[in-house]
Amino acid sequence: MKTQDAALTKTISATLRIGIVLAIGFGMLGCMLYLPSKGNAHASFHHFQGAQVPFASLHAIQTMVTKPASIAERGFGLAEIGVLLLMATPIMRVILSLVNFVRERDILFACITTFVLAALACSLMTR
Amino acid sequence: MNLFLFTGIVLLSSVGAGLVGALTGLGGGIVVTPVLTLLLGVDIRYAIGASLVSVIATSSGAAAAYVRDGLSNVRIGIFLEVATTLGAICGALISRKVPTSLLAIIFGVVLLHSAWQASQARVETSVVASQGAFAKRLRLGGTYRTEDGQVDYTVSREGAGLGLMYLAGLISGLLGIGSGALKVIAMDRVMGLPFKVSTATSSFMIGVTAVASAAIYFKRGYILPQMAVPVMIGVLAGSMLGARLLPRLPVKVLRMIFAIVVALIALQMMVKGIQESL
């Protein structure tokens, strides 16, 4: 019983750690690219711009990184990827816990985790 | 204000948010939202997006250490996530048919009472007496280390706990905030878990609850890198610091911090509810 949970906690802890490192890495790299040129620009976020900003679509972010108009734009794109990696971390954590439960033949918890994953997928798709 | 200064202020306050979030198991939105809206004049929707990032960052940053140290009970967390995610989906589905402003006021009063209750000490050692049959089957009990040695604990009333977790998810789906508070209270007061295990397990769970609403916020353009990245980096740093502090702080102090933060959330909720219904 102890050894099972040791594997589980190790998996989860490692997943979270990798997620943190990747998110901070991309976030900092992005900041270093956009802050030098945009740092002195006026920062105002009084007005909500809605989904027309490029940060609302994965495709637009991909374009910002691969074919940027300026270095700053590539920075914004990379920074947003960092945030997306942070958001992907809890999902990865659930998926890898499921793999762990299946491998340990813990049927009850495999079912519970599958349910959580399905509910998560459902809320990500529909809303 | 230029972007340098903006980034600096957001980064520093986010370190504080992560610290509070990791110590209370609540996620730090209570610090991030007022700093962005009241101090920096950011539109509320960008603040909501940043607050969501803050919750996920607290969860990852704190839980990486809590899970490794055995403070988060992973089995209890995953078991209860069933109820919170189901509740969150139901909450989102019925949110247009429910008078949310009235609900916010009622829930604010409930939270205020819970804050007072949570500030009261509870005997935590050797509660091995009444383990539920279902909890035993799921092997929900655990052990955590304190300065005085190892503490074994078990779970009681897991059914009532599941019900409260469903309610926590429902409330977060309906009102958008406050689910962490109910999670900690359910584990601490109903299921009889040690307070540190309750907050650490809540920290572990809130990331999954928050991520359920992440896609919609992203698609609506709530998440801007200029704000989200300093929040993310600051909160991650603060929550990793908080996770190192929590094992050393006395439960009495942690209960006090938790009660104050929950009381603030309750007041914020009631004000919001009253404003909306006027």
Tab-separated table of C-alpha atoms in Angstrom:
chain	number	residue	atom	x	y	z
A	1	MET	CA	0.000	0.000	0.000
A	2	LYS	CA	2.804	2.366	0.911
A	3	THR	CA	4.822	1.619	-2.213
A	4	GLN	CA	1.808	2.219	-4.490
A	5	ASP	CA	1.213	5.652	-3.098
A	6	ALA	CA	4.909	6.422	-3.197
A	7	ALA	CA	4.829	5.907	-6.973
A	8	LEU	CA	1.677	7.999	-7.235
A	9	THR	CA	2.997	10.950	-5.235
A	10	LYS	CA	6.289	10.807	-7.106
A	11	THR	CA	4.472	10.952	-10.452
A	12	ILE	CA	2.264	13.859	-9.385
A	13	SER	CA	5.053	15.829	-7.763
A	14	ALA	CA	7.277	15.393	-10.838
A	15	THR	CA	4.466	16.408	-13.216
A	16	LEU	CA	3.802	19.592	-11.261
A	17	ARG	CA	7.504	20.399	-11.066
A	18	ILE	CA	8.041	19.990	-14.824
A	19	GLY	CA	4.945	22.116	-15.478
A	20	ILE	CA	6.260	24.866	-13.198
A	21	VAL	CA	9.721	24.897	-14.809
A	22	LEU	CA	8.286	25.011	-18.341
A	23	ALA	CA	5.761	27.741	-17.478
A	24	ILE	CA	8.347	29.942	-15.765
A	25	GLY	CA	10.867	29.303	-18.562
A	26	PHE	CA	8.533	30.352	-21.366
A	27	GLY	CA	7.083	33.204	-19.305
A	28	MET	CA	10.484	34.684	-18.476
A	29	LEU	CA	11.823	34.237	-21.994
A	30	GLY	CA	8.749	36.032	-23.324
A	31	CYS	CA	9.147	38.887	-20.840
A	32	MET	CA	12.802	39.298	-21.770
A	33	LEU	CA	11.808	39.644	-25.419
A	34	TYR	CA	8.893	42.075	-25.030
A	35	LEU	CA	9.878	44.195	-22.029
A	36	PRO	CA	12.968	45.923	-23.546
A	37	SER	CA	10.975	47.426	-26.409
A	38	LYS	CA	7.516	47.683	-24.820
A	39	GLY	CA	8.555	48.399	-21.236
A	40	ASN	CA	8.239	52.166	-21.534
A	41	ALA	CA	4.931	52.000	-23.374
A	42	HIS	CA	1.846	53.094	-21.476
A	43	ALA	CA	0.251	50.125	-19.701
A	44	SER	CA	-3.487	50.491	-19.524
A	45	PHE	CA	-5.968	47.686	-19.278
A	46	HIS	CA	-9.067	49.753	-18.480
A	47	HIS	CA	-10.825	48.670	-21.607
A	48	PHE	CA	-11.700	45.092	-22.273
A	49	GLN	CA	-10.932	44.198	-25.864
A	50	GLY	CA	-12.675	40.856	-26.018
A	51	ALA	CA	-11.758	37.953	-28.198
A	52	GLN	CA	-10.329	40.076	-31.024
A	53	VAL	CA	-6.969	40.137	-29.255
A	54	PRO	CA	-4.654	37.526	-30.758
A	55	PHE	CA	-4.260	35.872	-27.351
A	56	ALA	CA	-7.647	34.168	-27.637
A	57	SER	CA	-6.665	31.712	-30.355
A	58	LEU	CA	-4.020	29.013	-30.432
A	59	HIS	CA	-3.470	29.536	-34.134
A	60	ALA	CA	-2.771	33.263	-33.706
A	61	ILE	CA	-0.296	32.526	-30.912
A	62	GLN	CA	1.482	30.006	-33.136
A	63	THR	CA	1.805	32.660	-35.861
A	64	MET	CA	3.122	35.173	-33.317
A	65	VAL	CA	5.923	32.805	-32.380
A	66	THR	CA	6.833	31.384	-35.791
A	67	LYS	CA	6.324	34.442	-38.016
A	68	PRO	CA	6.434	37.487	-35.738
A	69	ALA	CA	6.288	41.065	-37.018
A	70	SER	CA	8.686	42.104	-34.269
A	71	ILE	CA	10.771	40.567	-31.489
A	72	ALA	CA	8.266	41.896	-28.937
A	73	GLU	CA	5.448	40.061	-30.663
A	74	ARG	CA	7.349	36.801	-30.465
A	75	GLY	CA	7.858	37.577	-26.758
A	76	PHE	CA	4.121	38.020	-26.182
A	77	GLY	CA	3.461	34.750	-27.972
A	78	LEU	CA	6.040	32.816	-25.951
A	79	ALA	CA	4.764	34.354	-22.705
A	80	GLU	CA	1.204	33.269	-23.508
A	81	ILE	CA	2.475	29.755	-24.241
A	82	GLY	CA	3.945	29.771	-20.726
A	83	VAL	CA	0.487	30.547	-19.292
A	84	LEU	CA	-1.080	27.800	-21.414
A	85	LEU	CA	1.527	25.314	-20.158
A	86	LEU	CA	0.596	26.265	-16.602
A	87	MET	CA	-3.047	25.537	-17.417
A	88	ALA	CA	-2.176	22.198	-18.997
A	89	THR	CA	-0.333	21.053	-15.860
A	90	PRO	CA	-3.380	20.055	-13.738
A	91	ILE	CA	-4.842	18.162	-16.720
A	92	MET	CA	-1.559	16.306	-17.199
A	93	ARG	CA	-1.570	15.544	-13.484
A	94	VAL	CA	-4.999	13.871	-13.748
A	95	ILE	CA	-4.005	11.899	-16.867
A	96	LEU	CA	-0.767	10.619	-15.338
A	97	SER	CA	-2.546	9.696	-12.066
A	98	LEU	CA	-4.945	7.621	-14.158
A	99	VAL	CA	-2.034	5.850	-15.863
A	100	ASN	CA	-0.557	5.183	-12.440
A	101	PHE	CA	-3.808	3.718	-11.037
A	102	VAL	CA	-4.250	1.470	-14.081
A	103	ARG	CA	-0.690	0.239	-13.785
A	104	GLU	CA	-1.217	-0.496	-10.079
A	105	ARG	CA	-4.500	-2.328	-10.875
A	106	ASP	CA	-6.356	0.027	-8.537
A	107	ILE	CA	-9.657	-0.343	-10.409
A	108	LEU	CA	-11.759	1.774	-8.050
A	109	PHE	CA	-9.480	4.789	-8.248
A	110	ALA	CA	-8.912	4.289	-11.970
A	111	CYS	CA	-12.701	4.641	-12.397
A	112	ILE	CA	-12.830	7.701	-10.131
A	113	THR	CA	-9.994	9.392	-12.049
A	114	THR	CA	-11.562	8.518	-15.406
A	115	PHE	CA	-14.739	10.201	-14.235
A	116	VAL	CA	-12.836	13.356	-13.200
A	117	LEU	CA	-11.051	13.404	-16.552
A	118	ALA	CA	-14.336	12.952	-18.446
A	119	ALA	CA	-15.971	15.772	-16.463
A	120	LEU	CA	-12.963	17.978	-17.159
A	121	ALA	CA	-13.051	17.185	-20.880
A	122	CYS	CA	-16.787	17.838	-20.921
A	123	SER	CA	-16.423	21.275	-19.346
A	124	LEU	CA	-13.473	22.181	-21.596
A	125	MET	CA	-15.339	21.229	-24.784
A	126	THR	CA	-18.845	22.496	-24.178
A	127	ARG	CA	-18.397	25.869	-22.545
B	1	MET	CA	2.139	54.017	-15.756
B	2	ASN	CA	4.493	52.159	-18.068
B	3	LEU	CA	4.690	48.437	-18.577
B	4	PHE	CA	7.887	48.054	-16.509
B	5	LEU	CA	6.248	49.475	-13.404
B	6	PHE	CA	3.011	47.604	-14.049
B	7	THR	CA	4.884	44.293	-14.375
B	8	GLY	CA	6.861	45.017	-11.202
B	9	ILE	CA	3.813	45.853	-9.066
B	10	VAL	CA	1.874	42.828	-10.318
B	11	LEU	CA	4.875	40.534	-9.773
B	12	LEU	CA	5.485	41.678	-6.189
B	13	SER	CA	1.855	41.563	-5.091
B	14	SER	CA	1.523	38.146	-6.701
B	15	VAL	CA	4.295	36.788	-4.473
B	16	GLY	CA	2.091	37.801	-1.518
B	17	ALA	CA	-0.944	36.262	-3.188
B	18	GLY	CA	0.867	32.955	-3.694
B	19	LEU	CA	2.029	32.941	-0.077
B	20	VAL	CA	-1.492	33.532	1.281
B	21	GLY	CA	-2.952	31.107	-1.251
B	22	ALA	CA	-0.593	28.287	-0.302
B	23	LEU	CA	-1.046	28.766	3.456
B	24	THR	CA	-4.854	28.858	3.300
B	25	GLY	CA	-5.541	26.431	0.442
B	26	LEU	CA	-7.677	29.115	-1.193
B	27	GLY	CA	-5.617	30.151	-4.201
B	28	GLY	CA	-4.675	33.817	-3.876
B	29	GLY	CA	-7.389	35.365	-6.036
B	30	ILE	CA	-8.433	37.379	-2.996
B	31	VAL	CA	-5.151	39.356	-3.288
B	32	VAL	CA	-4.739	39.463	-7.069
B	33	THR	CA	-8.226	40.727	-7.940
B	34	PRO	CA	-8.280	43.837	-5.690
B	35	VAL	CA	-4.683	44.791	-6.594
B	36	LEU	CA	-5.500	44.674	-10.298
B	37	THR	CA	-8.953	46.289	-10.212
B	38	LEU	CA	-8.690	48.802	-7.349
B	39	LEU	CA	-5.001	49.725	-7.437
B	40	LEU	CA	-4.182	49.408	-11.143
B	41	GLY	CA	-7.610	50.065	-12.654
B	42	VAL	CA	-7.660	46.891	-14.747
B	43	ASP	CA	-10.942	45.778	-16.323
B	44	ILE	CA	-12.678	43.164	-14.142
B	45	ARG	CA	-12.625	40.541	-16.895
B	46	TYR	CA	-8.836	40.716	-17.225
B	47	ALA	CA	-8.667	40.536	-13.424
B	48	ILE	CA	-10.854	37.403	-13.450
B	49	GLY	CA	-8.529	35.812	-16.012
B	50	ALA	CA	-5.484	36.727	-13.913
B	51	SER	CA	-7.191	35.419	-10.775
B	52	LEU	CA	-7.801	32.085	-12.513
B	53	VAL	CA	-4.109	31.942	-13.462
B	54	SER	CA	-3.290	32.699	-9.822
B	55	VAL	CA	-5.408	29.777	-8.562
B	56	ILE	CA	-3.794	27.306	-10.964
B	57	ALA	CA	-0.305	28.635	-10.171
B	58	THR	CA	-0.893	28.337	-6.403
B	59	SER	CA	-2.122	24.804	-6.863
B	60	SER	CA	0.907	23.691	-8.884
B	61	GLY	CA	3.472	25.624	-6.847
B	62	ALA	CA	2.193	24.554	-3.440
B	63	ALA	CA	1.089	21.012	-4.269
B	64	ALA	CA	4.458	20.066	-5.786
B	65	ALA	CA	5.886	20.324	-2.259
B	66	TYR	CA	2.774	19.266	-0.298
B	67	VAL	CA	2.371	16.057	-2.303
B	68	ARG	CA	6.047	15.184	-1.957
B	69	ASP	CA	5.950	15.820	1.817
B	70	GLY	CA	2.733	13.826	2.253
B	71	LEU	CA	0.755	16.844	3.473
B	72	SER	CA	-1.717	16.688	0.592
B	73	ASN	CA	-3.736	13.502	0.769
B	74	VAL	CA	-3.780	12.635	-2.922
B	75	ARG	CA	-6.438	9.912	-2.593
B	76	ILE	CA	-8.840	12.160	-0.717
B	77	GLY	CA	-8.164	14.947	-3.215
B	78	ILE	CA	-8.903	12.806	-6.274
B	79	PHE	CA	-11.924	11.176	-4.575
B	80	LEU	CA	-13.431	14.583	-3.771
B	81	GLU	CA	-12.642	16.039	-7.208
B	82	VAL	CA	-15.449	13.836	-8.565
B	83	ALA	CA	-17.952	15.886	-6.576
B	84	THR	CA	-16.400	19.311	-7.216
B	85	THR	CA	-16.130	18.907	-10.989
B	86	LEU	CA	-19.673	17.504	-11.208
B	87	GLY	CA	-20.900	20.403	-9.067
B	88	ALA	CA	-19.048	22.965	-11.191
B	89	ILE	CA	-20.663	21.647	-14.382
B	90	CYS	CA	-24.160	21.662	-12.837
B	91	GLY	CA	-23.551	25.157	-11.473
B	92	ALA	CA	-22.558	26.482	-14.865
B	93	LEU	CA	-25.615	24.834	-16.460
B	94	ILE	CA	-28.152	26.366	-14.077
B	95	SER	CA	-26.383	29.712	-13.562
B	96	ARG	CA	-28.781	31.610	-15.862
B	97	LYS	CA	-31.854	30.345	-13.984
B	98	VAL	CA	-30.690	31.127	-10.465
B	99	PRO	CA	-30.784	34.563	-8.761
B	100	THR	CA	-27.016	34.684	-8.242
B	101	SER	CA	-27.041	38.016	-6.377
B	102	LEU	CA	-29.311	36.640	-3.651
B	103	LEU	CA	-27.231	33.469	-3.571
B	104	ALA	CA	-24.049	35.538	-3.160
B	105	ILE	CA	-25.527	37.293	-0.116
B	106	ILE	CA	-26.707	34.038	1.493
B	107	PHE	CA	-23.421	32.284	0.796
B	108	GLY	CA	-21.536	35.302	2.151
B	109	VAL	CA	-23.369	34.944	5.468
B	110	VAL	CA	-22.648	31.201	5.544
B	111	LEU	CA	-18.945	31.834	4.866
B	112	LEU	CA	-18.765	34.504	7.552
B	113	HIS	CA	-20.082	31.993	10.057
B	114	SER	CA	-17.625	29.358	8.777
B	115	ALA	CA	-14.753	31.818	9.148
B	116	TRP	CA	-15.597	32.268	12.811
B	117	GLN	CA	-15.936	28.509	13.260
B	118	ALA	CA	-12.639	27.792	11.514
B	119	SER	CA	-10.815	30.187	13.830
B	120	GLN	CA	-11.780	27.958	16.779
B	121	ALA	CA	-9.321	25.241	17.674
B	122	ARG	CA	-10.277	21.605	17.369
B	123	VAL	CA	-8.627	18.576	18.929
B	124	GLU	CA	-6.695	17.019	16.088
B	125	THR	CA	-4.620	14.219	17.474
B	126	SER	CA	-5.682	10.584	17.593
B	127	VAL	CA	-9.057	10.808	15.904
B	128	VAL	CA	-8.638	7.256	14.680
B	129	ALA	CA	-11.948	6.281	16.292
B	130	SER	CA	-14.659	6.579	13.657
B	131	GLN	CA	-13.430	5.673	10.220
B	132	GLY	CA	-16.214	5.323	7.662
B	133	ALA	CA	-16.547	1.929	5.971
B	134	PHE	CA	-16.344	3.457	2.499
B	135	ALA	CA	-13.310	5.550	3.452
B	136	LYS	CA	-11.621	2.371	4.640
B	137	ARG	CA	-12.283	0.658	1.326
B	138	LEU	CA	-10.828	3.592	-0.587
B	139	ARG	CA	-7.867	3.741	1.823
B	140	LEU	CA	-8.344	7.440	2.435
B	141	GLY	CA	-6.509	7.626	5.726
B	142	GLY	CA	-2.938	8.795	5.954
B	143	THR	CA	0.043	9.920	7.933
B	144	TYR	CA	1.840	13.198	8.117
B	145	ARG	CA	4.905	14.329	10.001
B	146	THR	CA	4.990	17.098	12.565
B	147	GLU	CA	7.716	18.256	14.904
B	148	ASP	CA	6.266	15.934	17.555
B	149	GLY	CA	6.465	12.919	15.284
B	150	GLN	CA	4.049	11.192	12.955
B	151	VAL	CA	0.314	11.782	13.121
B	152	ASP	CA	-2.020	9.100	11.793
B	153	TYR	CA	-5.428	10.267	10.741
B	154	THR	CA	-8.525	8.741	9.220
B	155	VAL	CA	-11.544	10.100	7.428
B	156	SER	CA	-15.042	10.124	8.839
B	157	ARG	CA	-18.373	11.124	7.264
B	158	GLU	CA	-16.984	10.863	3.720
B	159	GLY	CA	-20.552	10.916	2.347
B	160	ALA	CA	-21.327	14.276	3.939
B	161	GLY	CA	-17.921	15.484	2.762
B	162	LEU	CA	-18.739	14.486	-0.823
B	163	GLY	CA	-22.052	16.360	-0.568
B	164	LEU	CA	-20.331	19.521	0.635
B	165	MET	CA	-17.749	19.215	-2.134
B	166	TYR	CA	-20.551	19.002	-4.681
B	167	LEU	CA	-21.956	22.176	-3.141
B	168	ALA	CA	-18.505	23.806	-3.302
B	169	GLY	CA	-18.299	22.997	-7.012
B	170	LEU	CA	-21.853	24.196	-7.583
B	171	ILE	CA	-21.146	27.515	-5.841
B	172	SER	CA	-17.945	28.032	-7.820
B	173	GLY	CA	-19.827	27.303	-11.051
B	174	LEU	CA	-22.572	29.755	-10.060
B	175	LEU	CA	-20.603	32.561	-8.429
B	176	GLY	CA	-17.108	32.048	-9.794
B	177	ILE	CA	-15.419	32.348	-6.391
B	178	GLY	CA	-15.311	30.883	-2.940
B	179	SER	CA	-15.051	27.179	-3.631
B	180	GLY	CA	-11.712	26.763	-1.840
B	181	ALA	CA	-13.180	27.983	1.439
B	182	LEU	CA	-15.910	25.335	1.426
B	183	LYS	CA	-13.380	22.639	0.496
B	184	VAL	CA	-11.151	23.350	3.470
B	185	ILE	CA	-14.109	23.663	5.859
B	186	ALA	CA	-15.621	20.378	4.667
B	187	MET	CA	-12.357	18.494	5.209
B	188	ASP	CA	-11.535	20.185	8.505
B	189	ARG	CA	-14.950	20.288	10.166
B	190	VAL	CA	-16.941	17.451	8.585
B	191	MET	CA	-14.423	14.816	7.590
B	192	GLY	CA	-12.214	15.399	10.605
B	193	LEU	CA	-8.900	15.816	8.786
B	194	PRO	CA	-6.037	17.706	10.435
B	195	PHE	CA	-6.134	21.393	9.453
B	196	LYS	CA	-2.798	21.333	7.627
B	197	VAL	CA	-3.871	18.286	5.635
B	198	SER	CA	-7.145	20.055	4.786
B	199	THR	CA	-5.480	23.194	3.418
B	200	ALA	CA	-2.733	21.258	1.626
B	201	THR	CA	-5.273	18.905	0.011
B	202	SER	CA	-7.412	21.876	-1.006
B	203	SER	CA	-4.325	23.460	-2.608
B	204	PHE	CA	-3.842	20.215	-4.513
B	205	MET	CA	-7.475	20.178	-5.732
B	206	ILE	CA	-8.167	23.813	-6.724
B	207	GLY	CA	-6.026	23.632	-9.860
B	208	VAL	CA	-8.304	21.032	-11.430
B	209	THR	CA	-11.467	22.938	-10.452
B	210	ALA	CA	-10.055	26.159	-11.920
B	211	VAL	CA	-8.850	24.583	-15.135
B	212	ALA	CA	-12.429	23.528	-15.909
B	213	SER	CA	-13.266	27.189	-16.591
B	214	ALA	CA	-9.902	28.075	-18.164
B	215	ALA	CA	-10.856	27.255	-21.754
B	216	ILE	CA	-13.830	29.592	-21.821
B	217	TYR	CA	-11.838	32.490	-20.327
B	218	PHE	CA	-9.073	31.915	-22.842
B	219	LYS	CA	-11.496	31.896	-25.780
B	220	ARG	CA	-13.125	35.097	-24.555
B	221	GLY	CA	-9.737	36.836	-24.462
B	222	TYR	CA	-9.591	37.252	-20.651
B	223	ILE	CA	-5.995	36.093	-20.431
B	224	LEU	CA	-3.385	38.663	-21.490
B	225	PRO	CA	0.305	37.771	-21.171
B	226	GLN	CA	1.228	41.259	-19.881
B	227	MET	CA	-0.810	40.481	-16.777
B	228	ALA	CA	-0.924	36.699	-16.625
B	229	VAL	CA	2.849	36.165	-16.824
B	230	PRO	CA	3.878	38.366	-13.863
B	231	VAL	CA	0.942	36.908	-11.893
B	232	MET	CA	2.020	33.385	-12.784
B	233	ILE	CA	5.709	33.852	-11.937
B	234	GLY	CA	4.988	35.796	-8.722
B	235	VAL	CA	2.343	33.376	-7.473
B	236	LEU	CA	4.508	30.333	-8.251
B	237	ALA	CA	7.367	31.849	-6.237
B	238	GLY	CA	5.074	32.864	-3.366
B	239	SER	CA	3.296	29.523	-3.203
B	240	MET	CA	6.544	27.538	-3.210
B	241	LEU	CA	7.686	29.730	-0.320
B	242	GLY	CA	4.345	29.219	1.458
B	243	ALA	CA	4.604	25.456	1.030
B	244	ARG	CA	7.966	25.540	2.823
B	245	LEU	CA	6.534	27.676	5.630
B	246	LEU	CA	3.320	25.740	6.312
B	247	PRO	CA	4.888	22.669	7.977
B	248	ARG	CA	6.656	24.954	10.462
B	249	LEU	CA	3.807	27.292	11.363
B	250	PRO	CA	1.556	26.441	14.318
B	251	VAL	CA	-1.992	25.386	13.431
B	252	LYS	CA	-3.383	28.247	15.570
B	253	VAL	CA	-1.687	30.858	13.372
B	254	LEU	CA	-2.799	29.102	10.176
B	255	ARG	CA	-6.403	28.982	11.419
B	256	MET	CA	-6.276	32.707	12.169
B	257	ILE	CA	-4.940	33.585	8.692
B	258	PHE	CA	-7.546	31.294	7.121
B	259	ALA	CA	-10.401	32.848	9.127
B	260	ILE	CA	-9.390	36.398	8.181
B	261	VAL	CA	-9.092	35.563	4.475
B	262	VAL	CA	-12.423	33.694	4.424
B	263	ALA	CA	-14.120	36.601	6.228
B	264	LEU	CA	-12.753	38.958	3.546
B	265	ILE	CA	-14.052	36.696	0.776
B	266	ALA	CA	-17.447	36.567	2.528
B	267	LEU	CA	-17.668	40.367	2.765
B	268	GLN	CA	-16.556	40.771	-0.854
B	269	MET	CA	-19.264	38.320	-1.889
B	270	MET	CA	-22.015	40.051	0.083
B	271	VAL	CA	-21.040	43.480	-1.271
B	272	LYS	CA	-21.099	42.082	-4.803
B	273	GLY	CA	-24.497	40.478	-4.201
B	274	ILE	CA	-25.985	43.664	-2.735
B	275	GLN	CA	-24.584	45.798	-5.573
B	276	GLU	CA	-26.047	43.485	-8.189
B	277	SER	CA	-29.488	43.327	-6.627
B	278	LEU	CA	-29.794	47.127	-6.300
